[in-house]
Structure formats: structure tokens, C-alpha cells
Coordinates of C-alpha atoms in Angstrom, one line a residue:
M1 CA 183.6 145.9 279.8
I2 CA 181.9 147.3 276.7
T3 CA 178.1 147.4 277.4
R4 CA 174.9 148.1 275.0
R5 CA 175.2 152.0 276.3
T6 CA 179.0 152.2 276.0
A7 CA 178.7 151.5 272.2
L8 CA 175.7 153.7 271.5
A9 CA 177.9 156.6 273.3
A10 CA 180.9 155.4 271.4
G11 CA 179.1 155.7 267.9
L12 CA 177.7 158.9 269.1
A13 CA 180.5 160.9 269.8
A14 CA 182.4 159.5 266.8
P15 CA 180.0 160.9 263.4
F16 CA 183.3 161.7 261.2
V17 CA 184.3 158.1 261.1
A18 CA 182.2 156.0 257.8
N19 CA 183.5 152.0 257.4
G20 CA 186.6 152.3 259.4
R21 CA 188.2 155.1 257.3
V22 CA 188.0 159.1 257.9
R23 CA 186.2 160.7 254.9
A24 CA 188.0 163.1 252.9
Q25 CA 187.3 166.6 253.9
A26 CA 184.8 165.9 256.7
P27 CA 183.8 168.8 258.7
S28 CA 186.1 169.1 261.7
R29 CA 184.5 168.6 265.2
N30 CA 183.8 172.0 266.0
E31 CA 182.0 172.3 262.7
T32 CA 179.5 169.4 263.9
L33 CA 176.8 169.4 266.2
L34 CA 175.3 166.4 267.5
L35 CA 171.6 167.0 269.3
I36 CA 170.3 164.0 270.7
Q37 CA 166.2 164.5 270.7
E38 CA 163.3 162.0 271.8
Y39 CA 161.9 161.7 267.9
G40 CA 162.6 163.5 264.7
P41 CA 160.4 164.7 262.0
N42 CA 157.9 162.4 260.2
S43 CA 157.9 164.6 256.9
L44 CA 160.4 166.9 255.3
D45 CA 156.9 168.9 254.4
M46 CA 155.9 171.6 257.5
Q47 CA 152.9 172.4 255.0
G48 CA 151.8 168.7 254.5
I49 CA 149.0 167.1 256.8
G50 CA 150.1 165.6 260.0
A51 CA 153.4 167.1 260.2
S52 CA 155.0 166.8 263.3
Q53 CA 156.2 169.2 265.6
P54 CA 159.7 168.6 264.5
V55 CA 159.4 169.1 261.1
N56 CA 159.3 172.8 261.8
G57 CA 162.6 172.8 262.4
V58 CA 163.7 171.1 258.9
A59 CA 161.4 174.2 257.9
L60 CA 163.1 177.1 259.7
N61 CA 166.7 175.5 258.7
C62 CA 166.3 174.4 255.3
Y63 CA 163.8 176.5 253.6
D64 CA 163.7 180.9 253.6
R65 CA 160.9 183.3 254.2
L66 CA 160.7 186.8 253.1
L67 CA 161.0 187.6 256.5
R68 CA 161.8 186.7 260.4
F69 CA 161.5 187.7 263.5
K70 CA 164.8 189.9 264.9
P71 CA 166.6 188.5 267.5
V72 CA 167.2 190.3 270.8
P73 CA 169.2 189.4 274.0
I74 CA 167.3 186.3 276.4
P75 CA 167.2 188.6 279.9
G76 CA 169.1 185.8 281.7
G77 CA 171.5 185.9 279.6
G78 CA 172.1 182.5 277.5
G79 CA 171.7 183.7 273.7
H80 CA 169.0 185.7 272.1
Q81 CA 165.4 185.0 271.6
V82 CA 163.1 187.0 269.4
A83 CA 161.0 190.2 269.3
M84 CA 158.0 189.0 267.6
T85 CA 156.6 192.4 266.8
E86 CA 159.7 193.6 265.1
L87 CA 160.6 191.8 262.2
E88 CA 163.5 192.0 259.5
G89 CA 164.1 190.9 255.9
E90 CA 165.2 187.0 255.2
L91 CA 164.7 186.1 251.1
A92 CA 163.5 189.8 251.1
E93 CA 165.9 192.7 250.8
S94 CA 163.5 195.2 251.3
W95 CA 160.2 196.1 251.7
Q96 CA 157.5 199.0 251.6
V97 CA 153.7 199.1 253.2
A98 CA 151.4 200.9 250.9
S99 CA 150.3 204.3 251.7
D100 CA 146.7 202.8 252.1
G101 CA 148.1 200.0 254.3
M102 CA 146.3 197.8 251.9
S103 CA 149.8 196.0 250.7
C104 CA 153.1 195.7 250.8
T105 CA 156.0 194.8 248.2
F106 CA 159.4 193.0 248.2
T107 CA 162.6 193.4 247.2
L108 CA 163.5 190.1 247.0
R109 CA 168.0 189.9 247.4
E110 CA 170.0 187.5 244.8
A111 CA 169.7 184.2 246.8
R112 CA 169.7 180.9 244.7
F113 CA 167.7 177.1 245.7
H114 CA 170.2 174.3 246.8
S115 CA 169.5 173.3 243.5
G116 CA 171.4 176.6 242.0
R117 CA 168.4 178.4 240.5
L118 CA 167.9 181.8 241.2
V119 CA 164.8 182.2 243.9
T120 CA 162.4 184.7 242.1
A121 CA 159.2 186.3 242.6
R122 CA 157.1 183.8 240.8
D123 CA 158.8 181.0 243.3
V124 CA 157.5 183.1 246.1
K125 CA 154.1 183.3 244.7
W126 CA 153.5 179.6 244.1
S127 CA 154.5 179.1 247.7
L128 CA 152.2 181.2 249.3
D129 CA 149.5 180.0 246.7
R130 CA 150.4 176.4 247.8
A131 CA 150.1 177.3 251.7
V132 CA 146.9 178.9 251.3
S133 CA 145.2 176.0 249.3
I134 CA 146.9 172.7 250.4
G135 CA 144.7 172.5 253.6
G136 CA 145.2 171.7 257.0
F137 CA 147.5 173.5 259.5
A138 CA 149.4 175.4 256.9
T139 CA 145.9 177.0 255.4
T140 CA 144.4 177.8 258.8
Q141 CA 147.8 179.5 260.1
M142 CA 148.0 181.7 257.0
N143 CA 144.2 182.5 257.2
A144 CA 145.4 183.5 260.9
G145 CA 147.1 186.7 259.3
S146 CA 144.3 187.3 256.4
L147 CA 146.8 185.4 253.9
E148 CA 143.7 183.8 252.5
K149 CA 143.8 183.5 248.3
P150 CA 146.1 183.2 245.9
E151 CA 144.6 186.3 244.4
Q152 CA 146.3 188.2 247.1
F153 CA 149.7 187.3 246.2
V154 CA 151.5 189.3 243.1
A155 CA 154.6 188.6 241.2
L156 CA 155.8 191.9 239.3
D157 CA 159.1 190.8 238.1
D158 CA 162.0 188.6 238.6
R159 CA 163.0 190.3 241.9
T160 CA 159.9 192.4 242.8
F161 CA 156.7 190.3 244.8
R162 CA 153.5 192.2 246.5
V163 CA 150.9 190.8 249.1
D164 CA 147.2 192.3 248.6
F165 CA 146.2 192.9 252.2
A166 CA 142.5 191.1 252.7
R167 CA 142.1 194.0 255.0
R168 CA 144.0 196.0 257.7
D169 CA 145.3 193.0 260.5
K170 CA 147.6 193.7 262.8
L171 CA 148.7 189.9 262.2
T172 CA 149.4 189.5 258.5
M173 CA 153.2 190.8 258.1
P174 CA 154.6 188.7 261.5
N175 CA 152.5 186.2 260.1
L176 CA 154.9 186.3 256.9
A177 CA 157.7 185.6 259.2
V178 CA 156.6 182.6 260.9
T179 CA 157.7 178.7 259.7
I180 CA 154.6 178.0 257.4
P181 CA 155.2 180.6 254.5
F182 CA 158.8 179.4 253.3
V183 CA 159.7 179.1 249.6
F184 CA 159.9 176.2 247.4
D185 CA 161.7 175.6 244.4
S186 CA 158.7 176.0 242.5
E187 CA 160.3 174.1 239.5
L188 CA 162.0 171.9 240.9
A189 CA 158.9 170.7 242.2
R190 CA 156.4 170.8 239.8
R191 CA 158.6 169.0 237.8
N192 CA 158.9 166.1 240.3
G193 CA 155.0 166.2 241.3
G194 CA 153.6 164.6 238.8
D195 CA 149.9 165.1 238.3
D196 CA 149.6 166.7 241.5
P197 CA 150.3 170.6 241.7
W198 CA 151.7 171.4 244.6
A199 CA 153.7 168.1 244.5
K200 CA 152.8 166.8 247.8
E201 CA 153.9 163.2 248.2
W202 CA 157.8 164.2 246.3
L203 CA 157.8 167.3 248.8
K204 CA 157.3 165.4 252.1
N205 CA 160.6 163.1 251.0
N206 CA 162.8 165.5 249.8
V207 CA 163.8 169.3 250.2
A208 CA 163.2 172.3 247.5
G209 CA 164.6 175.4 249.5
S210 CA 167.0 178.1 249.6
G211 CA 167.5 177.8 253.2
A212 CA 171.2 177.9 255.4
F213 CA 170.6 173.9 255.7
K214 CA 170.2 171.1 253.3
V215 CA 168.9 167.6 254.1
E216 CA 171.7 164.8 253.9
S217 CA 169.6 161.9 254.7
W218 CA 166.6 161.3 256.8
K219 CA 166.0 158.3 258.5
P220 CA 162.7 158.5 260.5
G221 CA 163.1 157.3 263.9
V222 CA 166.6 156.5 263.7
E223 CA 168.5 160.3 262.6
T224 CA 168.8 163.6 260.1
V225 CA 171.7 164.4 259.0
Y226 CA 171.9 167.8 257.8
V227 CA 174.6 170.2 256.1
R228 CA 175.3 173.3 255.4
N229 CA 174.7 175.5 252.3
D230 CA 177.7 177.2 251.2
A231 CA 175.9 179.5 249.2
W232 CA 173.4 180.6 251.7
A233 CA 172.3 184.4 250.9
S234 CA 170.0 185.1 253.4
G235 CA 172.4 185.5 256.6
R236 CA 176.1 185.0 257.7
R237 CA 177.2 181.9 256.8
P238 CA 176.4 179.2 259.3
S239 CA 179.7 178.4 261.7
L240 CA 178.4 174.6 261.8
R241 CA 179.1 172.5 258.7
R242 CA 177.3 169.5 259.4
V243 CA 174.5 168.5 262.0
I244 CA 172.9 165.1 263.0
A245 CA 170.3 165.2 264.5
R246 CA 169.5 161.5 266.4
D247 CA 166.7 160.2 267.9
I248 CA 167.0 158.5 271.3
A249 CA 163.7 157.7 273.1
S250 CA 165.2 157.3 276.2
P251 CA 165.3 160.7 278.4
S252 CA 167.6 158.6 280.8
T253 CA 170.5 158.2 278.0
R254 CA 169.8 161.5 276.5
R255 CA 171.5 163.0 279.8
A256 CA 174.1 160.7 280.6
L257 CA 175.2 161.5 276.7
I258 CA 175.1 165.7 277.7
E259 CA 176.7 164.9 281.0
R260 CA 179.3 162.6 279.7
G261 CA 180.2 165.1 276.7
D262 CA 179.3 162.2 274.2
A263 CA 176.5 164.8 272.7
D264 CA 176.5 168.9 271.9
I265 CA 172.8 169.4 272.5
S266 CA 169.6 168.1 273.6
Y267 CA 165.9 169.5 273.8
G268 CA 162.8 167.8 275.5
L269 CA 164.6 166.5 278.4
P270 CA 162.3 165.8 281.3
P271 CA 161.9 168.9 283.4
K272 CA 163.6 167.1 286.5
D273 CA 166.4 166.4 284.4
F274 CA 167.1 170.2 283.7
K275 CA 167.1 171.4 287.2
D276 CA 169.4 168.4 288.0
L277 CA 171.5 169.6 285.1
I278 CA 171.2 173.4 286.5
D279 CA 172.0 172.2 290.1
G280 CA 175.2 169.7 288.6
G281 CA 176.6 172.7 287.1
K282 CA 178.4 170.2 283.8
V283 CA 176.7 171.6 281.2
K284 CA 174.9 175.2 280.5
V285 CA 171.0 175.1 280.6
V286 CA 169.4 177.9 279.0
G287 CA 165.5 178.6 279.9
V288 CA 162.7 180.6 278.3
P289 CA 159.4 181.1 279.2
I290 CA 157.1 180.1 276.0
P291 CA 155.8 182.8 275.1
N292 CA 151.6 182.7 274.5
G293 CA 152.3 179.0 275.9
V294 CA 150.3 176.7 278.6
W295 CA 149.6 173.3 279.3
S296 CA 146.0 173.1 279.4
L297 CA 143.9 169.8 279.9
Y298 CA 140.7 170.3 277.0
L299 CA 137.1 169.1 277.4
N300 CA 135.2 168.0 274.3
T301 CA 132.3 170.3 274.5
K302 CA 130.8 168.5 271.3
V303 CA 131.0 164.9 272.0
G304 CA 130.6 163.2 275.4
P305 CA 130.4 163.8 279.2
F306 CA 132.1 167.1 279.3
A307 CA 129.2 169.1 276.5
D308 CA 127.8 169.6 280.0
V309 CA 129.6 172.8 281.4
R310 CA 128.7 172.1 285.1
L311 CA 131.5 169.1 284.2
R312 CA 134.2 171.1 283.1
Q313 CA 133.8 173.9 285.7
A314 CA 134.1 170.6 288.1
V315 CA 137.3 169.2 286.8
A316 CA 138.6 172.9 286.7
W317 CA 138.0 173.0 290.7
A318 CA 139.7 169.3 291.2
V319 CA 142.4 169.9 288.9
P320 CA 145.8 170.1 291.5
Y321 CA 147.7 172.9 289.8
E322 CA 150.5 173.7 292.0
K323 CA 151.3 170.0 293.0
I324 CA 151.1 169.3 288.6
L325 CA 153.8 172.2 288.5
Q326 CA 156.2 170.8 291.1
A327 CA 155.6 166.8 290.5
S328 CA 155.6 167.3 286.6
L329 CA 157.4 170.4 285.8
F330 CA 159.9 170.6 288.8
G331 CA 158.9 174.3 289.3
R332 CA 159.6 175.0 285.7
G333 CA 156.9 176.9 284.8
V334 CA 154.0 179.1 286.4
A335 CA 150.8 177.3 287.9
M336 CA 147.9 178.7 285.8
S337 CA 145.3 178.7 288.7
G338 CA 144.3 181.2 291.7
G339 CA 144.0 184.2 289.3
P340 CA 141.6 187.7 290.0
E341 CA 137.9 187.1 289.4
T342 CA 138.4 190.0 286.5
P343 CA 141.1 189.0 284.0
R344 CA 143.9 191.2 282.9
V345 CA 144.5 192.1 279.4
A346 CA 147.5 189.1 279.3
W347 CA 147.9 185.6 278.1
P348 CA 148.9 183.2 279.7
Q349 CA 147.2 183.5 283.0
P350 CA 145.7 182.2 285.8
F351 CA 142.2 181.1 285.5
P352 CA 139.9 182.3 289.6
Y353 CA 140.0 178.3 289.4
R354 CA 142.1 176.7 292.7
P355 CA 141.3 172.8 294.2
D356 CA 138.2 173.1 295.7
P357 CA 137.2 169.3 296.1
A358 CA 134.1 170.0 297.8
R359 CA 133.1 172.7 294.9
A360 CA 133.7 169.8 292.4
K361 CA 131.9 167.3 294.3
A362 CA 128.1 169.0 294.0
L363 CA 128.6 170.2 290.5
A364 CA 129.8 166.7 289.4
A365 CA 126.9 165.0 291.3
A366 CA 124.0 167.4 290.0
A367 CA 125.7 166.7 286.3
A368 CA 126.4 163.3 286.6
P369 CA 124.7 161.7 289.5
G370 CA 126.2 158.0 289.0
G371 CA 129.5 159.1 287.9
F372 CA 130.8 157.7 284.2
A373 CA 134.3 156.3 283.0
T374 CA 135.9 158.3 280.4
T375 CA 139.8 158.8 278.2
L376 CA 142.6 161.5 278.9
L377 CA 144.5 161.1 275.7
F378 CA 148.1 162.7 275.6
D379 CA 151.0 162.6 272.9
A380 CA 153.7 160.1 274.3
G381 CA 156.2 162.3 272.9
N382 CA 155.6 164.9 276.2
A383 CA 154.9 161.6 278.2
T384 CA 157.9 162.6 280.8
V385 CA 155.7 165.6 281.5
A386 CA 152.1 164.5 280.8
E387 CA 152.0 161.1 281.9
P388 CA 152.2 162.3 285.4
M389 CA 150.1 165.3 284.7
A390 CA 147.7 162.8 284.0
V391 CA 148.2 160.9 286.8
L392 CA 147.2 163.1 289.1
I393 CA 144.3 164.1 287.0
K394 CA 143.2 160.7 287.2
E395 CA 143.8 160.9 290.8
A396 CA 142.0 164.4 291.3
L397 CA 138.6 163.2 289.3
A398 CA 138.5 159.5 291.0
P399 CA 136.4 161.1 293.9
L400 CA 134.0 163.0 291.7
G401 CA 133.0 159.7 290.2
I402 CA 134.9 159.8 287.1
A403 CA 137.0 157.0 286.4
V404 CA 139.6 157.9 283.6
E405 CA 141.4 156.1 281.6
I406 CA 144.9 157.3 280.5
T407 CA 145.8 156.5 276.8
K408 CA 149.2 157.8 274.8
V409 CA 149.9 158.7 271.2
P410 CA 152.8 158.5 269.2
G411 CA 153.8 161.7 268.4
S412 CA 154.0 161.3 264.5
N413 CA 150.3 160.1 265.4
F414 CA 149.1 163.2 267.9
R415 CA 148.2 165.4 265.5
G416 CA 145.9 163.3 263.4
E417 CA 143.9 161.8 266.3
I418 CA 143.3 165.4 267.7
G419 CA 141.9 166.4 264.0
K420 CA 139.4 163.7 264.9
K421 CA 138.1 165.9 267.7
T422 CA 135.9 163.1 269.2
N423 CA 138.4 162.4 272.7
P424 CA 136.9 163.6 275.3
M425 CA 139.9 165.0 277.4
V426 CA 143.1 165.8 275.9
L427 CA 146.7 167.3 277.5
N428 CA 148.3 169.2 275.4
R429 CA 150.6 172.1 275.1
F430 CA 150.0 174.6 273.0
A431 CA 151.9 177.8 272.3
G432 CA 151.1 180.7 269.4
W433 CA 153.8 181.8 267.3
L434 CA 152.6 185.4 267.5
D435 CA 152.3 187.1 271.4
Y436 CA 148.5 187.9 271.2
P437 CA 145.8 186.7 273.1
D438 CA 143.5 187.0 270.6
Y439 CA 146.0 185.0 268.5
Y440 CA 146.3 182.2 271.0
L441 CA 142.5 181.9 271.5
F442 CA 141.8 181.8 267.6
W443 CA 144.0 178.7 267.4
T444 CA 143.0 177.1 270.4
L445 CA 139.3 177.8 270.7
H446 CA 137.7 180.1 267.6
G447 CA 135.3 178.7 265.6
N448 CA 137.4 178.8 262.9
N449 CA 137.5 175.0 264.8
S450 CA 141.1 174.7 263.6
I451 CA 143.2 171.4 264.0
F452 CA 144.4 172.9 267.8
N453 CA 140.2 173.4 268.5
I454 CA 140.6 170.1 270.8
A455 CA 137.6 171.1 272.8
S456 CA 135.3 171.6 269.5
Y457 CA 134.2 174.7 271.1
Q458 CA 131.6 177.1 269.2
N459 CA 130.7 179.9 270.1
P460 CA 129.5 183.2 268.0
E461 CA 130.3 185.2 271.1
L462 CA 133.7 184.3 271.3
D463 CA 134.4 184.5 267.5
R464 CA 133.0 188.0 267.8
L465 CA 135.1 188.9 270.7
V466 CA 138.4 187.5 269.3
D467 CA 137.9 189.1 265.8
A468 CA 136.9 192.7 267.1
A469 CA 140.3 192.5 269.3
R470 CA 141.8 191.2 266.3
F471 CA 141.1 193.7 264.0
T472 CA 141.0 197.3 266.1
S473 CA 143.1 199.7 266.5
D474 CA 141.6 201.0 269.0
P475 CA 143.7 200.5 272.5
A476 CA 140.6 200.3 274.6
A477 CA 138.5 198.5 272.3
Y478 CA 141.3 196.0 272.6
D479 CA 141.7 195.6 276.2
R480 CA 137.6 195.3 276.6
S481 CA 137.5 192.3 274.3
V482 CA 140.6 191.1 275.6
I483 CA 139.0 190.9 279.5
D484 CA 135.6 189.9 277.9
F485 CA 136.6 186.9 275.9
V486 CA 139.0 185.5 278.8
S487 CA 136.2 185.8 281.4
L488 CA 133.9 184.0 278.3
V489 CA 136.7 180.8 278.6
E490 CA 136.9 181.5 282.3
R491 CA 132.7 180.4 282.8
E492 CA 132.3 178.5 279.9
V493 CA 135.8 176.3 280.2
P494 CA 136.5 174.3 277.4
M495 CA 140.0 173.9 278.2
V496 CA 141.4 174.1 281.8
P497 CA 144.6 175.9 281.9
I498 CA 147.7 174.2 283.9
A499 CA 150.9 176.1 283.5
Q500 CA 153.1 177.9 281.4
P501 CA 156.3 176.0 280.8
T502 CA 159.7 177.0 280.2
H503 CA 161.8 176.3 277.4
D504 CA 164.7 174.4 278.4
V505 CA 167.8 173.4 276.2
A506 CA 171.2 171.6 277.9
M507 CA 174.2 172.1 275.8
Q508 CA 178.2 171.9 276.7
K509 CA 179.8 175.0 277.9
T510 CA 181.7 175.4 274.4
I511 CA 178.4 176.1 272.5
G512 CA 177.4 179.5 272.0
G513 CA 174.8 181.3 269.4
Y514 CA 172.2 179.4 271.0
Q515 CA 168.4 181.4 269.5
F516 CA 165.1 180.3 270.8
Q517 CA 162.3 180.3 268.2
P518 CA 158.5 180.1 268.6
C519 CA 157.9 177.0 267.0
R520 CA 160.6 175.8 269.8
E521 CA 162.9 173.7 267.3
P522 CA 166.6 173.7 267.0
D523 CA 168.0 177.1 265.1
F524 CA 171.4 175.3 263.8
R525 CA 171.8 178.5 262.1
Y526 CA 173.6 180.5 264.7
L527 CA 175.4 178.1 266.8
T528 CA 178.9 177.9 267.2
K529 CA 181.0 175.6 268.4
G530 CA 183.9 176.5 270.0

């Protein structure tokens, strides 16, 4: 009997056939990868306002940056992760930091865009000018490494480019290796951009890169098809010629397709499924603790009841941390509770809070004697983890007189929603692309008020401590600043860290070359299919 699932699986397992005929010179099965994911990109431009998390994958695979992070083996085996303090060239053939430490000059390799044009220093300048000027997440990300003004970027000649540093900042060079400062074919973009100097609308729907893959077709909510760029000059030519990234909302369908061998690789399955797949042994599962990554409950410090610090502390004493770790993440992570009173120089690290219902009730009764109703929001794209978290938090807050209504927001709209900064409670998993405690707090709680400062937290003392850690060259001063700002956050509780999760990926045993990236999106450039 042919069921809907059988028909779907047949379509997924046969990506080489179109209109009943085999395509001429189609990639072989060993050159075509079928990725199944919960949802795909809502844009093709990661610098654009409102770009969703999967757009990072487009930037990673279809564009090049000056630098990239050096791959190192995953300690438990299964592939590579990256060392975020070690850099190697991507478009840059070589680079030299000036003797005064205030600039870096890059020599570009001879690379071509997908259009066939040579990549020049003028393209690099236009692209970095765009990143610091376009606003939103892209500009804040650039600012996180003191990359702030177009005047800092200088095209010396076609193949020589200089970045002038605004200040001595340890994050400047590694920030050039994250997915945001990628290089566009500026002539192609400007030619199609009309009156918009940054071609925002055109680049939202078109790729103008030099990366290892091109987008052959993109059907939002359905699939994205990538084809290899045989002229890629910034690394070894990928083994895969074609990647089909198909969006399938149902996690049970994705798991079934992986288990049956009808799909090659999948990210974003529920933690229970990954645990079951590990126990079953039919497919390979590779897990990496997400560097600088935490699931947290953000409490709005400006709007609504949680402007009162006593209620934020009450929530922190009420959250059932270990129960959430097991019921929501199935042990695939580390609970962030029961830490020491004096924090360590580390992030993530457990806060000193643990479930203490009596203490939580006393604080809530003092701050809101009659109780109140509120809402808790999360990204529906992360529902398999976030929903059981939300339910357990709702249950834990009910005895405090806090009635919680749970609200899901589609993944494509989530960043726009949190950007409003009006929601009383938000569950979110944030992971910093650079592995420093001060970097994490810069994004989530600093007064720059980035989109990820979901709590709308503003505290000049925290800003002073985070900035001091970021710019000091004195290790002892750095340690003091980290301990002080983590202690401050533990007292003020604008966010309640719940767990550091593991990033898992399931793949057939014939798949090799896996590489975990800080942006947590699939890196097709190194994958192989045996």
C-alpha cells in the first residue's frame, strides 16, 4: 500500500529524476547530499533585517570571508569543530598586522565570483561598508569586534586591502571570520539594486558570492538546492556536487527518513530522537557541546511585572532545572543550577539558584501579593525543546500566583518579535560565535541593546565591566571583571540560564567530513558521501 509517508520518502530518496527522465550529467548519488531540516532560510542575505537562523548556512556555503576559523578534531571523534582563537585565510592569501597593532593588511588570493568576475579589494570594501552601515544584527555584530565605520576599510589596490582598527580589541580579527562579514560581488549587486545603495531587496532573493556553492533554486518553506562552484578558490573543491536541503516540519518524519536511509543527514531533531538514535546504533550521531551557548529564560526588565528584581529572583528559585534537562533535552546538555556563590572565570557556568519553592513564594508574595497573569513566548522552530521547557516553567510558577500563557512564534518571525522587546518572558537559545564570557554578555545584556538583549536590560555598571574585560590586556584584570559581571547578573537575574545544550547531528555512516561551525548551520564544503 502506498501511503503519504511512503510517497514522500520515495521523492526524497530519488532527487536525481525529473519529469520521468534521468537528467543529463546529473551528479551521482555519492555526489548528492539530501539534508532534511525543520525549516530553511527566509532570505538569502544574512545581513538583511529579520534574516532567520538558517540564512547563516547560505552565508557560510555560498560566500567567502577574508578569514575563517581553523578546524580541529572533535575530542570524542566524528569530525571537526573549529578553534575560535586560531585563524586561517579564506579570501585572504596572507595578512600582516602592523607593528603598532592598529591595522591589518590583507593580500587577496586570485578568486572569482559566481559571475566570473575577479574578487577585488573594492568588493571587500563595499561588503564591509555594507555590514557596518546596513543596521540591525549585521551592524551590531560588526561593532562587537570594533568594526564600526566605512573609513576603517581601505582598498589599496585590486588585491590589497587594509582594516584600520578603531582600538585594540581582541575580538577584531576573529570577528572577521564569522558569517556576517562575507564578500559580495559588488558590481553585480549595485547593478541590480536600483536606488538602494546596498541592494537589500535584490540580495534578499539572489546570491552574489564566490563561495563553494551556488543556490540553484530556493522555494521558501519547501527546499533550497545548492550546486557546487567548481571554480572555488578559497579551499579544496568540495566532494559534493549537489545538496538538497528540504524543509520537513514533522520531527517524526525526519527521524523515520534518517533511520530508513532515505535521507543522508539531519539537524534539529528533538533530543529524545538523538538519544534513541545513539542507542539504536543504525546511524551516526555526532554531538558537540555548544560553545558559549545557553538555553535561557529572559525576563523583561523594562516592561511588565518583571521590572521588579524580586520577581526575577523568584522565577530563578522556582525553575526546575534538572527536570527540564531530562524532560526537554533528555540529558543532552548541562543544567545551569546549583553553582557556587562566587562565580568562576567561565561562561556558561551554573548560577547559584536551585529549586526552592518556599523562597520563591516569599519573594513573589512580597512583590505581587495578588499574583498576576503573563505570557511566555518561544520560537516554534525550536518547539520540540522549548515547549516542554515552557510547560514545566508554567507549572513551577503557578504556585507563586503567576499564571502563564504560552505563545509560539513561527521561526521566520521570531527575531522580528523579540526585536520589539515588549514580551514579558521569552525562552531562547543563544550561542556566541566567539567563545568569551564578555562577548556573550555584550550580545545578551549590554547597553548596546542588541536584538538578543531580549530582557531590555540596561545597567551602566555591567557595561563598564564587560567593556573592561573586552579591552584589557591584563589577565588578572580580565578575571576580576568577569567574576564581577557574572556576580552582577546573578543578583539582577535579567535572564535565568537553564541548560547548556549539545548540538547533535544525525547522519548515515557513509557520511564523512563533518565540521561543526559556531553558527550551528550545516557546512557542506567538507562533507563526503562514501
